[in-house]
């Protein structure tokens, strides 16, 4: 039988997804990301280990049938894929944050703001709705550094435990949206391999309902 290809982000979400697949009886074997191999094969699946941000691309283009991606990336990239199951892992919140002394400026009806972020589209859309013009400074990591060194007063980033903000003297200023990881499905796969995909969705939902 033809294997399904699944694009998974390397790291914690990979392990958590494998765990859920095993608990749901979708996957029978052990799968571990302990080598530099980028493709891991089991009897029924071919797992592609990719950067989290690349998962939607692999699934949208159909080289992967399925994938796991957070709402943060789905909101940012708006890929044309199905998102049938909330896996309830990778929970975090997309926030505006900054230094405590800059809160007042933020809430004083500014007409423009400078924002450092790895989510330029989310930031533009969020502030666009408020009628605030934004100058986006796009960064790829350690976003919390930006207000500390004066690159921008505010950031848009995900907050998980809040530890990075706390340890750098930053505070949450406004919540944009909650985020958790979703199972995503290529649109063609959904039609051509419908039975297989529906079986996986059903098994995942059963496990997730049981908690
Ligand atoms: C993410 C995010 C925050 C941090 C939040 O960064 O961009 O910096 O985690 O987590 P916390 O609230 O639990 O502290 P990541 O670890 O992905 O690294 P990066 O800075 O290289 O993007």
Coordinates of C-alpha atoms and ligand atoms in Angstrom, one line a residue:
X1 CA 0.0 0.0 0.0
X2 CA 1.2 3.5 -0.8
X3 CA 2.7 5.3 2.2
X4 CA 1.4 8.7 3.4
X5 CA 4.1 11.4 3.6
X6 CA 4.0 13.5 6.8
X7 CA 6.0 16.8 7.2
X8 CA 6.8 17.4 10.8
X9 CA 8.7 20.2 12.5
X10 CA 12.0 19.0 14.1
X11 CA 12.2 19.3 17.9
X12 CA 9.5 19.0 20.6
X13 CA 6.5 19.0 18.3
X14 CA 8.0 16.1 16.4
X15 CA 8.1 13.9 19.5
X16 CA 4.7 15.1 20.7
X17 CA 3.1 14.3 17.3
X18 CA 4.7 10.8 17.2
X19 CA 3.4 10.2 20.7
X20 CA -0.2 11.2 19.7
X21 CA 0.1 9.0 16.5
X22 CA 1.1 6.1 18.7
X23 CA -1.5 6.6 21.3
X24 CA -4.1 6.8 18.6
X25 CA -2.9 3.5 17.1
X26 CA -2.1 5.2 13.8
X27 CA 1.5 4.4 14.2
X28 CA 2.8 1.0 15.5
X29 CA 6.6 1.5 15.5
X30 CA 9.0 3.7 17.4
X31 CA 10.2 6.7 15.4
X32 CA 13.1 8.8 16.7
X33 CA 14.8 11.9 15.4
X34 CA 18.2 10.9 16.8
X35 CA 20.2 11.1 13.6
X36 CA 20.7 13.7 10.8
X37 CA 18.4 11.8 8.6
X38 CA 15.7 14.0 7.1
X39 CA 13.4 11.2 6.0
X40 CA 12.3 8.5 8.5
X41 CA 10.3 5.5 7.1
X42 CA 7.9 3.2 8.8
X43 CA 5.6 0.6 7.4
X44 CA 2.8 3.1 6.7
X45 CA 4.5 6.5 6.7
X46 CA 7.3 8.5 5.4
X47 CA 8.1 11.3 7.9
X48 CA 9.9 14.4 6.6
X49 CA 11.8 16.4 9.2
X50 CA 11.7 20.1 8.3
X51 CA 11.8 23.5 9.9
X52 CA 8.5 24.4 11.5
X53 CA 8.0 27.3 9.1
X54 CA 8.5 25.0 6.0
X55 CA 5.8 22.5 7.0
X56 CA 2.9 24.4 5.4
X57 CA 4.9 24.7 2.2
X58 CA 5.6 21.0 1.9
X59 CA 1.9 20.2 2.5
X60 CA 0.5 23.0 0.2
X61 CA 2.7 21.8 -2.7
X62 CA 1.6 18.2 -2.1
X63 CA 5.1 16.6 -1.5
X64 CA 3.7 15.9 1.9
X65 CA 0.1 14.6 2.4
X66 CA -0.1 15.7 6.0
X67 CA 1.8 18.0 8.3
X68 CA 1.7 19.6 11.7
X69 CA 1.8 23.4 12.0
X70 CA 0.9 26.0 14.7
X71 CA -1.8 28.6 14.2
X72 CA 1.0 31.2 14.4
X73 CA 2.4 29.9 11.1
X74 CA -0.9 29.2 9.5
X75 CA -2.1 32.8 10.3
X76 CA 1.2 34.2 9.0
X77 CA 1.5 32.1 5.8
X78 CA -2.2 31.4 5.0
X79 CA -1.4 28.2 3.1
X80 CA -4.2 26.6 1.1
X81 CA -4.6 23.4 3.1
X82 CA -7.2 21.7 5.2
X83 CA -6.8 21.9 9.0
X84 CA -9.2 19.2 10.4
X85 CA -7.8 18.5 13.8
X86 CA -6.5 20.6 16.7
X87 CA -3.8 18.5 18.2
X88 CA -3.8 20.5 21.4
X89 CA 0.0 20.6 21.6
X90 CA 2.4 23.5 21.1
X91 CA 0.1 25.9 22.9
X92 CA 1.2 29.5 23.0
X93 CA -0.2 33.0 22.5
X94 CA 0.7 35.5 19.9
X95 CA 1.3 38.8 21.7
X96 CA 2.4 42.3 21.4
X97 CA 5.1 42.9 24.1
X98 CA 7.5 45.7 25.1
X99 CA 9.1 47.5 28.0
X100 CA 6.7 48.5 30.9
X101 CA 7.5 52.2 30.4
X102 CA 6.3 52.1 26.8
X103 CA 2.8 50.8 27.7
X104 CA 1.4 54.3 27.9
X105 CA 2.6 55.2 24.5
X106 CA 1.0 52.1 23.1
X107 CA -2.4 52.9 24.5
X108 CA -2.2 56.6 23.6
X109 CA -3.7 56.2 20.1
X110 CA -0.5 56.3 18.2
X111 CA -0.8 56.7 14.4
X112 CA 2.3 54.7 13.7
X113 CA 4.5 52.1 15.5
X114 CA 7.7 50.3 14.9
X115 CA 7.4 46.5 15.4
X116 CA 10.1 43.8 15.4
X117 CA 8.8 40.4 14.6
X118 CA 9.1 37.1 12.7
X119 CA 5.4 37.4 11.9
X120 CA 5.2 40.5 9.6
X121 CA 1.8 39.6 8.1
X122 CA 0.1 39.0 11.5
X123 CA 1.5 42.3 12.8
X124 CA 0.4 44.2 9.7
X125 CA -3.1 42.8 9.8
X126 CA -3.5 43.3 13.5
X127 CA -2.4 46.9 13.5
X128 CA -4.1 47.6 10.1
X129 CA -7.5 46.7 11.7
X130 CA -6.7 49.3 14.4
X131 CA -5.8 51.9 11.8
X132 CA -2.2 52.1 13.0
X133 CA 0.5 52.3 10.4
X134 CA 3.4 50.0 11.2
X135 CA 7.0 49.9 10.2
X136 CA 8.0 46.2 10.4
X137 CA 11.5 45.1 11.2
X138 CA 11.6 41.5 10.3
X139 CA 13.8 39.3 12.5
X140 CA 14.4 35.5 12.6
X141 CA 14.9 34.9 16.3
X142 CA 15.6 36.4 19.7
X143 CA 12.9 38.9 19.0
X144 CA 12.9 40.0 22.7
X145 CA 16.2 41.7 22.2
X146 CA 14.8 44.4 19.9
X147 CA 13.2 46.6 22.6
X148 CA 16.2 46.2 24.9
X149 CA 18.6 47.7 22.4
X150 CA 16.2 50.2 20.8
X151 CA 15.6 48.5 17.5
X152 CA 11.9 49.0 18.1
X153 CA 9.7 49.7 21.1
X154 CA 7.4 46.8 20.5
X155 CA 7.5 43.2 19.3
X156 CA 5.0 40.8 18.0
X157 CA 5.9 37.2 19.0
X158 CA 4.7 34.0 20.5
X159 CA 4.7 33.6 24.3
X160 CA 4.7 30.1 25.8
X161 CA 5.7 30.2 29.4
X162 CA 6.4 33.9 29.5
X163 CA 9.9 33.2 30.8
X164 CA 11.8 34.9 27.9
X165 CA 9.7 38.1 28.5
X166 CA 10.2 38.0 32.3
X167 CA 14.0 37.4 32.1
X168 CA 14.4 40.3 29.8
X169 CA 12.2 42.8 31.7
X170 CA 9.5 42.9 29.1
X171 CA 5.7 42.7 29.6
X172 CA 2.7 41.6 27.6
X173 CA 1.0 44.6 26.1
X174 CA -1.8 43.1 24.1
X175 CA -3.0 39.6 23.1
X176 CA -3.4 39.0 19.4
X177 CA -4.5 35.3 19.3
X178 CA -4.0 31.9 20.9
X179 CA -2.2 29.3 18.9
X180 CA -1.9 25.5 19.0
X181 CA -0.7 22.9 16.6
X182 CA -3.1 21.7 13.9
X183 CA -3.0 18.6 11.7
X184 CA -2.9 20.0 8.1
X185 CA -3.9 18.1 5.0
X186 CA -3.0 18.7 1.4
X187 CA -6.2 19.4 -0.6
X188 CA -5.6 16.8 -3.3
X189 CA -4.7 14.1 -0.7
X190 CA -8.0 14.8 1.0
X191 CA -9.8 13.7 -2.1
X192 CA -7.6 11.0 -3.6
X193 CA -6.7 9.3 -0.3
X194 CA -9.8 10.2 1.6
X195 CA -10.4 6.9 3.4
X196 CA -6.9 6.9 4.8
X197 CA -7.0 10.5 5.9
X198 CA -10.5 10.1 7.4
X199 CA -9.3 7.1 9.3
X200 CA -6.4 9.1 10.8
X201 CA -8.6 12.1 11.6
X202 CA -11.1 9.8 13.4
X203 CA -8.4 8.0 15.4
X204 CA -6.8 11.3 16.4
X205 CA -10.2 12.8 17.5
X206 CA -11.0 9.7 19.6
X207 CA -7.7 9.9 21.4
X208 CA -7.9 13.7 21.9
X209 CA -11.5 13.6 23.2
X210 CA -10.4 11.0 25.8
X211 CA -7.5 13.4 26.8
Ligands
LIG1 C1 10.1 31.4 21.0 C2 9.5 32.8 20.9 C3 10.0 33.4 22.2 C4 10.0 32.2 23.1 C5 8.8 32.2 24.0 O1 11.4 31.5 20.5 O2 9.9 33.5 19.8 O3 11.2 33.9 22.1 O4 10.0 31.0 22.3 O5 8.8 31.1 24.9 P1 8.6 31.4 26.5 O6 7.4 32.2 26.7 O7 8.4 30.0 27.0 O8 9.9 32.0 27.0 P2 12.3 30.2 20.1 O9 12.6 29.4 21.4 O10 11.5 29.4 19.1 O11 13.6 30.8 19.6 P3 14.0 32.0 18.6 O12 14.1 33.2 19.5 O13 15.2 31.6 18.0 O14 12.8 32.2 17.7

